[in-house]
Short mmCIF file of C-alpha atoms in Angstrom, two decimals:
data_model
loop_
_atom_site.label_atom_id
_atom_site.label_comp_id
_atom_site.label_asym_id
_atom_site.label_seq_id
_atom_site.Cartn_x
_atom_site.Cartn_y
_atom_site.Cartn_z
CA MET A 355 45.01 -136.77 86.98
CA PHE A 356 42.58 -139.68 87.12
CA ALA A 357 43.36 -140.59 90.72
CA LYS A 358 40.43 -142.21 92.51
CA ASN A 359 39.69 -139.23 94.75
CA ARG A 360 39.86 -136.70 91.87
CA LEU A 361 37.83 -138.61 89.30
CA PRO A 362 34.34 -137.87 90.72
CA VAL A 363 35.20 -134.16 90.81
CA LEU A 364 36.34 -134.18 87.18
CA ILE A 365 33.36 -136.23 85.97
CA LEU A 366 30.76 -134.08 87.70
CA LEU A 367 32.41 -130.84 86.56
CA PHE A 368 32.38 -132.24 83.02
CA LEU A 369 28.68 -133.11 83.33
CA ALA A 370 27.94 -129.65 84.76
CA GLY A 371 29.35 -128.21 81.53
CA VAL A 372 27.14 -130.55 79.49
CA VAL A 373 24.04 -129.41 81.37
CA ASN A 374 25.16 -125.77 81.16
CA TYR A 375 25.31 -125.65 77.37
CA LEU A 376 22.37 -127.97 76.89
CA ASP A 377 20.35 -125.37 78.78
CA ARG A 378 22.04 -122.34 77.25
CA SER A 379 21.88 -123.35 73.58
CA ALA A 380 18.32 -124.67 73.83
CA LEU A 381 16.95 -121.16 73.18
CA SER A 382 18.90 -120.72 69.94
CA ILE A 383 17.72 -124.12 68.66
CA GLY A 384 14.13 -123.28 69.57
CA ALA A 385 14.41 -119.69 68.30
CA PRO A 386 12.59 -120.25 64.98
CA PHE A 387 9.61 -121.70 66.90
CA ILE A 388 9.75 -119.18 69.73
CA SER A 389 10.04 -116.12 67.48
CA HIS A 390 7.07 -117.38 65.43
CA ASP A 391 4.86 -118.21 68.43
CA LEU A 392 5.65 -114.97 70.28
CA SER A 393 5.85 -112.75 67.14
CA LEU A 394 9.44 -111.56 67.75
CA SER A 395 11.64 -109.73 65.24
CA ALA A 396 15.37 -110.40 64.64
CA THR A 397 16.25 -107.33 66.69
CA GLN A 398 14.05 -108.51 69.57
CA MET A 399 15.57 -112.01 69.42
CA GLY A 400 19.02 -110.42 69.47
CA LEU A 401 18.09 -108.51 72.63
CA ILE A 402 16.72 -111.68 74.20
CA PHE A 403 19.93 -113.54 73.38
CA SER A 404 21.95 -110.67 74.86
CA SER A 405 19.81 -110.37 78.00
CA PHE A 406 21.19 -113.70 79.22
CA SER A 407 24.67 -112.16 79.42
CA ILE A 408 23.54 -109.23 81.58
CA GLY A 409 22.90 -111.55 84.51
CA TYR A 410 25.62 -113.95 83.43
CA ALA A 411 28.47 -111.41 83.26
CA ILE A 412 27.62 -109.82 86.61
CA PHE A 413 27.49 -113.19 88.34
CA ASN A 414 30.75 -114.31 86.74
CA PHE A 415 32.39 -111.90 89.16
CA ILE A 416 29.98 -112.37 92.09
CA GLY A 417 30.24 -116.15 91.68
CA GLY A 418 34.04 -115.96 91.77
CA VAL A 419 33.98 -113.93 94.99
CA ALA A 420 31.45 -116.38 96.47
CA ALA A 421 33.67 -119.34 95.52
CA ASP A 422 36.60 -117.79 97.40
CA LYS A 423 34.46 -116.86 100.42
CA TYR A 424 31.93 -119.69 100.75
CA GLY A 425 33.56 -122.46 98.75
CA ALA A 426 33.25 -123.55 95.13
CA LYS A 427 31.17 -126.63 95.96
CA MET A 428 28.28 -124.78 97.61
CA THR A 429 28.43 -121.91 95.11
CA LEU A 430 28.08 -124.28 92.17
CA PHE A 431 25.30 -126.24 93.89
CA VAL A 432 23.20 -123.11 94.40
CA ALA A 433 23.99 -121.91 90.87
CA MET A 434 22.83 -125.18 89.29
CA ILE A 435 19.53 -125.08 91.20
CA VAL A 436 18.85 -121.48 90.15
CA TRP A 437 19.72 -121.84 86.48
CA SER A 438 17.82 -125.12 86.12
CA LEU A 439 14.64 -123.58 87.54
CA PHE A 440 14.84 -120.57 85.23
CA SER A 441 15.68 -122.74 82.26
CA GLY A 442 12.39 -124.49 82.84
CA ALA A 443 10.68 -121.12 83.31
CA VAL A 444 11.29 -120.29 79.62
CA ALA A 445 8.28 -122.51 78.95
CA LEU A 446 6.17 -119.96 80.89
CA ALA A 447 7.20 -116.96 78.74
CA VAL A 448 4.31 -115.14 77.07
CA GLY A 449 6.14 -112.39 75.20
CA PHE A 450 9.25 -110.27 74.74
CA THR A 451 9.38 -108.74 78.24
CA SER A 452 8.81 -111.96 80.19
CA LEU A 453 11.43 -113.77 78.12
CA ILE A 454 13.95 -110.98 78.78
CA VAL A 455 13.41 -111.22 82.56
CA ILE A 456 13.62 -115.02 82.60
CA ARG A 457 16.83 -115.03 80.55
CA ILE A 458 18.50 -112.45 82.81
CA LEU A 459 17.71 -114.56 85.89
CA PHE A 460 18.80 -117.71 84.05
CA GLY A 461 22.10 -115.99 83.21
CA MET A 462 22.60 -115.06 86.86
CA GLY A 463 22.33 -118.74 87.75
CA GLU A 464 24.83 -119.87 85.11
CA GLY A 465 27.30 -117.07 85.88
CA PRO A 466 29.37 -118.82 88.58
CA LEU A 467 30.01 -122.06 86.61
CA SER A 468 33.38 -121.36 84.98
CA THR A 469 34.89 -119.65 88.01
CA THR A 470 33.80 -122.47 90.31
CA ILE A 471 35.27 -125.03 87.89
CA SER A 472 38.53 -123.08 87.95
CA LYS A 473 38.49 -122.90 91.76
CA MET A 474 37.74 -126.62 92.16
CA ILE A 475 40.56 -127.52 89.74
CA ASN A 476 42.89 -125.26 91.72
CA ASN A 477 41.85 -127.03 94.92
CA TRP A 478 42.26 -130.56 93.58
CA PHE A 479 44.96 -130.61 90.88
CA PRO A 480 48.71 -129.80 90.80
CA LEU A 481 50.12 -127.01 88.62
CA LYS A 482 51.46 -129.31 85.91
CA GLN A 483 47.99 -130.82 85.33
CA ARG A 484 45.74 -127.80 85.71
CA ALA A 485 45.44 -126.71 82.07
CA SER A 486 44.64 -130.29 81.07
CA ALA A 487 42.11 -130.66 83.90
CA ILE A 488 40.44 -127.35 83.07
CA GLY A 489 40.21 -128.38 79.42
CA LEU A 490 38.64 -131.73 80.26
CA ALA A 491 36.20 -130.25 82.78
CA ASN A 492 35.09 -127.51 80.40
CA SER A 493 34.90 -129.81 77.38
CA GLY A 494 31.46 -130.84 78.55
CA THR A 495 30.13 -127.46 77.40
CA PRO A 496 30.43 -128.01 73.61
CA LEU A 497 29.17 -131.56 74.08
CA GLY A 498 26.07 -130.07 75.71
CA GLY A 499 25.72 -127.76 72.73
CA ALA A 500 26.08 -130.73 70.37
CA ILE A 501 23.30 -132.77 71.94
CA SER A 502 21.07 -129.74 72.38
CA GLY A 503 20.33 -129.52 68.66
CA PRO A 504 18.94 -133.04 68.21
CA ILE A 505 17.18 -133.10 71.60
CA VAL A 506 15.48 -129.71 71.43
CA GLY A 507 14.87 -129.98 67.68
CA PHE A 508 13.27 -133.42 67.98
CA ILE A 509 11.07 -132.46 70.92
CA ALA A 510 10.02 -129.18 69.27
CA ILE A 511 9.02 -130.96 66.06
CA SER A 512 7.38 -133.97 67.73
CA TYR A 513 5.73 -132.27 70.71
CA ASN A 514 6.29 -128.63 71.65
CA TRP A 515 9.37 -126.46 72.22
CA LYS A 516 8.20 -125.80 75.80
CA VAL A 517 8.55 -129.47 76.74
CA SER A 518 12.30 -129.43 76.02
CA PHE A 519 12.92 -126.66 78.57
CA ILE A 520 11.02 -128.53 81.28
CA LEU A 521 12.98 -131.73 80.57
CA ILE A 522 16.40 -130.11 80.81
CA MET A 523 15.36 -128.40 84.05
CA PHE A 524 14.98 -131.80 85.71
CA ILE A 525 18.36 -132.96 84.36
CA GLY A 526 20.03 -130.03 86.15
CA LEU A 527 18.24 -130.70 89.44
CA ILE A 528 19.36 -134.35 89.39
CA TRP A 529 22.98 -133.24 88.83
CA ALA A 530 22.76 -130.88 91.83
CA ILE A 531 21.75 -133.75 94.14
CA CYS A 532 24.70 -135.87 92.95
CA TRP A 533 27.14 -132.96 93.37
CA LEU A 534 26.05 -132.30 96.93
CA LYS A 535 26.32 -135.98 97.86
CA PHE A 536 29.57 -137.12 96.21
CA VAL A 537 31.97 -134.13 96.08
CA LYS A 538 34.06 -132.39 98.74
CA GLU A 539 35.47 -128.86 98.57
CA LYS A 540 39.09 -130.03 98.90
CA PRO A 541 40.99 -133.29 99.30
CA VAL A 542 40.76 -134.66 102.84
CA LYS A 543 44.54 -134.64 103.11
CA SER A 544 46.05 -131.67 101.30
CA ALA A 545 49.47 -131.77 102.97
CA GLY A 546 52.20 -132.83 100.60
CA ASN A 547 50.37 -132.16 97.37
CA ASP A 548 51.24 -129.24 95.14
CA THR A 549 47.82 -127.68 94.81
CA VAL A 550 49.20 -124.52 96.32
CA ALA A 551 49.49 -120.93 95.28
CA ASN A 552 51.74 -120.34 92.31
CA VAL A 553 53.21 -117.18 93.74
CA ASP A 554 56.53 -117.51 95.55
CA GLN A 555 55.48 -117.92 99.17
CA SER A 556 58.64 -116.18 100.38
CA SER A 557 56.92 -112.90 99.59
CA GLN A 558 55.05 -113.25 102.92
CA LYS A 559 52.54 -110.75 101.59
CA SER A 560 48.93 -111.16 100.61
CA TYR A 561 47.89 -109.10 97.63
CA PRO A 562 44.43 -107.50 97.51
CA LEU A 563 42.02 -108.08 94.67
CA SER A 564 42.57 -104.51 93.48
CA PHE A 565 46.24 -105.33 92.80
CA TYR A 566 45.29 -107.94 90.21
CA LEU A 567 42.47 -105.94 88.62
CA LYS A 568 44.98 -103.31 87.47
CA GLU A 569 47.50 -105.77 86.01
CA ARG A 570 47.90 -105.75 82.21
CA THR A 571 48.21 -109.53 82.13
CA VAL A 572 44.76 -109.90 83.68
CA LEU A 573 43.18 -107.13 81.59
CA PHE A 574 44.52 -108.28 78.22
CA THR A 575 43.80 -111.92 78.98
CA ALA A 576 40.25 -110.72 79.64
CA PHE A 577 40.26 -108.84 76.32
CA ALA A 578 41.34 -111.99 74.45
CA PHE A 579 38.61 -113.88 76.32
CA PHE A 580 36.17 -111.15 75.22
CA SER A 581 36.97 -111.82 71.55
CA TYR A 582 36.68 -115.56 72.19
CA ASN A 583 33.23 -115.05 73.68
CA TYR A 584 32.18 -112.68 70.90
CA ILE A 585 32.72 -115.46 68.35
CA LEU A 586 31.27 -118.09 70.68
CA PHE A 587 28.07 -116.14 71.42
CA PHE A 588 27.69 -115.29 67.74
CA PHE A 589 27.81 -119.01 66.99
CA LEU A 590 25.79 -120.03 70.03
CA THR A 591 22.92 -117.61 69.49
CA TRP A 592 22.70 -116.83 65.76
CA PHE A 593 24.17 -119.78 63.86
CA PRO A 594 20.94 -121.87 63.90
CA SER A 595 18.93 -118.88 62.64
CA TYR A 596 21.64 -118.19 60.03
CA LEU A 597 21.28 -121.73 58.69
CA VAL A 598 17.50 -121.39 58.47
CA GLU A 599 17.22 -117.81 57.22
CA ALA A 600 20.36 -117.32 55.10
CA ARG A 601 21.02 -120.89 53.95
CA GLY A 602 17.43 -122.12 53.67
CA LEU A 603 17.71 -125.25 55.82
CA ASP A 604 14.62 -126.61 57.53
CA VAL A 605 14.62 -126.97 61.33
CA LYS A 606 15.29 -130.72 61.20
CA SER A 607 18.37 -130.31 59.00
CA MET A 608 19.55 -127.32 61.02
CA SER A 609 19.35 -129.32 64.26
CA VAL A 610 21.66 -131.96 62.78
CA VAL A 611 24.10 -129.55 61.12
CA THR A 612 24.68 -127.59 64.34
CA VAL A 613 26.10 -130.75 65.91
CA ILE A 614 29.19 -130.67 63.64
CA PRO A 615 30.88 -127.52 65.04
CA TRP A 616 30.03 -128.55 68.60
CA VAL A 617 31.70 -131.95 68.20
CA LEU A 618 34.87 -130.30 66.87
CA GLY A 619 34.63 -127.81 69.72
CA PHE A 620 34.46 -130.67 72.22
CA ILE A 621 37.66 -132.17 70.76
CA GLY A 622 39.38 -128.77 70.75
CA LEU A 623 38.49 -127.86 74.32
CA ALA A 624 39.47 -131.29 75.67
CA ALA A 625 42.79 -131.15 73.79
CA GLY A 626 43.75 -127.50 74.33
CA GLY A 627 44.90 -127.88 77.93
CA PHE A 628 46.94 -130.99 77.09
CA VAL A 629 48.62 -129.16 74.20
CA SER A 630 49.53 -126.24 76.48
CA ASP A 631 50.85 -128.54 79.23
CA TRP A 632 52.86 -130.47 76.61
CA VAL A 633 54.41 -127.25 75.26
CA PHE A 634 55.24 -126.26 78.84
CA LYS A 635 57.11 -129.53 79.40
CA LYS A 636 59.03 -129.16 76.13
CA PHE A 637 59.93 -125.50 76.67
CA SER A 638 59.91 -125.23 80.46
CA GLN A 639 62.93 -122.92 80.35
CA LYS A 640 60.80 -120.29 78.60
CA GLY A 641 58.25 -120.23 81.41
CA VAL A 642 54.66 -121.37 81.72
CA LEU A 643 53.19 -118.25 80.08
CA PHE A 644 55.09 -119.02 76.87
CA SER A 645 53.22 -122.31 76.53
CA ARG A 646 49.90 -120.60 77.21
CA LYS A 647 50.54 -117.81 74.70
CA VAL A 648 51.69 -120.16 71.92
CA VAL A 649 48.33 -121.94 71.99
CA LEU A 650 46.24 -118.83 72.66
CA VAL A 651 47.69 -116.57 69.97
CA SER A 652 47.98 -119.11 67.15
CA CYS A 653 44.59 -120.75 67.65
CA LEU A 654 42.62 -117.54 68.30
CA PHE A 655 44.10 -116.06 65.11
CA LEU A 656 43.17 -119.14 63.06
CA SER A 657 39.65 -119.07 64.52
CA ALA A 658 39.34 -115.41 63.49
CA VAL A 659 40.40 -116.11 59.92
CA CYS A 660 37.95 -119.01 59.56
CA ILE A 661 34.93 -117.12 60.95
CA GLY A 662 35.68 -114.09 58.80
CA ILE A 663 35.92 -116.11 55.57
CA ALA A 664 32.78 -118.06 56.51
CA GLY A 665 30.81 -114.84 56.10
CA ILE A 666 31.79 -114.35 52.45
CA VAL A 667 31.72 -117.88 50.98
CA THR A 668 28.80 -118.78 48.74
CA THR A 669 27.92 -122.38 49.62
CA THR A 670 26.36 -123.87 52.73
CA VAL A 671 28.95 -126.67 52.92
CA SER A 672 31.89 -124.26 52.88
CA ALA A 673 30.23 -121.95 55.43
CA VAL A 674 29.48 -124.80 57.84
CA THR A 675 33.00 -126.23 57.37
CA LEU A 676 34.66 -122.88 58.12
CA VAL A 677 32.45 -122.22 61.14
CA ALA A 678 33.22 -125.71 62.44
CA LEU A 679 36.97 -125.10 62.03
CA SER A 680 36.61 -121.71 63.70
CA VAL A 681 34.89 -123.29 66.70
CA PHE A 682 37.57 -126.01 66.86
CA PHE A 683 40.45 -123.51 66.94
CA LEU A 684 38.49 -121.26 69.29
CA TYR A 685 37.93 -124.04 71.80
CA LEU A 686 41.60 -125.02 71.68
CA THR A 687 42.13 -121.76 73.58
CA GLY A 688 39.24 -122.32 76.01
CA ALA A 689 41.29 -123.66 78.92
CA ILE A 690 44.16 -121.20 78.43
CA TYR A 691 42.50 -118.06 79.82
CA TRP A 692 41.77 -119.84 83.09
CA ALA A 693 45.21 -121.48 83.15
CA ILE A 694 46.89 -118.07 82.85
CA ILE A 695 44.98 -116.79 85.89
CA GLN A 696 45.91 -119.90 87.87
CA ASP A 697 49.55 -119.49 86.83
CA VAL A 698 49.94 -115.89 88.00
CA VAL A 699 47.46 -115.41 90.87
CA GLU A 700 47.58 -116.49 94.52
CA GLN A 701 45.29 -119.42 95.31
CA LYS A 702 43.09 -117.43 97.67
CA SER A 703 42.25 -114.96 94.88
CA VAL A 704 41.90 -117.37 91.93
CA GLY A 705 38.09 -117.36 92.10
CA SER A 706 37.72 -113.58 92.39
CA VAL A 707 40.28 -112.69 89.70
CA GLY A 708 38.99 -115.40 87.40
CA GLY A 709 35.46 -114.13 87.96
CA PHE A 710 36.52 -110.57 87.13
CA MET A 711 38.19 -111.74 83.92
CA HIS A 712 35.11 -113.76 83.02
CA PHE A 713 32.85 -110.78 83.76
CA LEU A 714 34.77 -108.56 81.34
CA ALA A 715 34.88 -111.33 78.75
CA ASN A 716 31.16 -111.96 78.88
CA THR A 717 30.18 -108.40 78.18
CA ALA A 718 30.72 -109.74 74.64
CA GLY A 719 27.59 -111.80 75.19
CA ILE A 720 25.65 -108.60 75.92
CA ILE A 721 27.02 -106.66 72.95
CA GLY A 722 27.49 -109.35 70.30
CA PRO A 723 24.06 -110.98 69.86
CA ALA A 724 22.21 -107.64 69.96
CA LEU A 725 24.66 -106.06 67.53
CA THR A 726 24.34 -109.06 65.21
CA GLY A 727 20.56 -108.77 65.22
CA LEU A 728 20.85 -105.07 64.39
CA ILE A 729 23.32 -105.75 61.56
CA VAL A 730 21.03 -108.41 60.09
CA ASP A 731 17.98 -106.13 60.26
CA LYS A 732 19.84 -103.16 58.74
CA THR A 733 21.79 -104.99 56.01
CA GLY A 734 19.65 -108.03 55.39
CA SER A 735 22.80 -110.17 55.59
CA PHE A 736 25.03 -111.94 58.14
CA THR A 737 28.27 -111.08 56.28
CA GLY A 738 29.12 -107.97 58.31
CA ALA A 739 28.58 -109.85 61.58
CA PHE A 740 30.98 -112.63 60.52
CA LEU A 741 33.69 -110.13 59.51
CA LEU A 742 33.34 -108.12 62.71
CA ALA A 743 33.75 -111.23 64.87
CA GLY A 744 36.87 -112.28 62.98
CA GLY A 745 38.48 -108.84 63.01
CA LEU A 746 38.05 -108.45 66.75
CA ALA A 747 39.80 -111.79 67.45
CA VAL A 748 42.74 -110.89 65.17
CA PHE A 749 43.28 -107.68 67.14
CA ALA A 750 43.02 -109.52 70.48
CA SER A 751 45.55 -112.20 69.51
CA LEU A 752 48.09 -109.50 68.62
CA ALA A 753 47.44 -107.73 71.95
CA VAL A 754 48.22 -110.95 73.87
CA ILE A 755 51.67 -111.11 72.27
CA ARG A 756 52.46 -107.61 73.46
CA TYR A 757 50.85 -107.31 76.89
CA VAL A 758 50.48 -110.73 78.60
CA ARG A 759 53.59 -111.03 80.78
CA PRO A 760 54.50 -112.57 84.17
CA ILE A 761 53.15 -110.49 87.05
CA ILE A 762 55.83 -108.87 89.21
CA TYR A 763 55.21 -109.24 92.95
CA LYS A 764 57.04 -106.66 95.04
CA ASN A 765 58.05 -107.31 98.63
CA GLU A 766 59.99 -104.45 100.14
CA SER A 767 63.27 -104.41 98.17
CA LYS A 768 62.62 -107.69 96.31
CA GLU A 769 60.71 -108.33 93.13
CA ILE A 770 59.24 -111.80 92.88
CA LYS A 771 57.97 -113.29 89.65
CA VAL A 772 55.67 -116.23 89.17
CA THR A 773 57.20 -119.55 90.15
CA VAL A 774 56.56 -122.28 87.56
#
């Protein structure tokens, strides 16, 4: 996995995740300042949080198609430039409408990240290492969330919240220059490695995108990813405000406390792919999807239980502990959704199908934050929002058991299953 030619790819993908969540979570950390300066209500902040996912979800799919057509390297380069510029543009916002527009455009820029990571891993890594590689590459995202709290919180207190958005814009632009200079789309010599399609090549048939978009395995993996993102966006957007408004922490304390779940999330996301690959080696006779489902179902269910109970406990320590555990178990599943797509889809369609799955999953980011803001305004409490997030993930984990199965590829009189 850490071969000399693959290491720069893995490191820069990891750092892209760090920058991604540093940028993305900066708004939630700065929300108490921003809502005060721009006179925004909880419902308006919820809509602003959700507006990001309008552009983000659409470009999950468009970014995946672009990665298949134009290459993951160039797609991610353009995406980083766009999202960095619009991250910095948050400092120019003057009210509700301008912030909505900026966040939609910012979301469009960030949309292709996960699908391009998946495509690059598919290009560079063999089947037996892909879940581990995806987990390591994506583990930069919670680390970015972890450092966002102290960085944005410190700058907001010491200087001004606008300065933090300008600073992280320049970090993204520097990354883009390094990516363009040091990374190639594919290994120079690809012959002899096993970074090939997972579908039995004897089928001699290329399947259109529409074939995959109707498959239950893809749709219910997307549904499980939806519940994952519902919890994640609830935590990402509203948890800092919850600590300030419901638990009475000041901004300095909140900025430190938010680091705890992110650190556990970093460990979970880095470990999840290795756990799945280990289960696959131990139970290879049961097939690769068995190893994916063991991790996905058990950890998503545990995450759901923890987030649900967090909404009804009475102390700040117990609430933060349960949310941290929920994020840990949640991120243990983070690499699995992408690994399932790589396991069952032809290489040429990995970006597009992964982007479609990610698009469906990230509609949770449109619905969840706005719905949470509405619940808080109507009930005066976060309890209902916690319980809703947990209940949705319980239902999704049960659906994975029933509906995620190997895809059957038909070729005339033959039926060809996934080769593992």
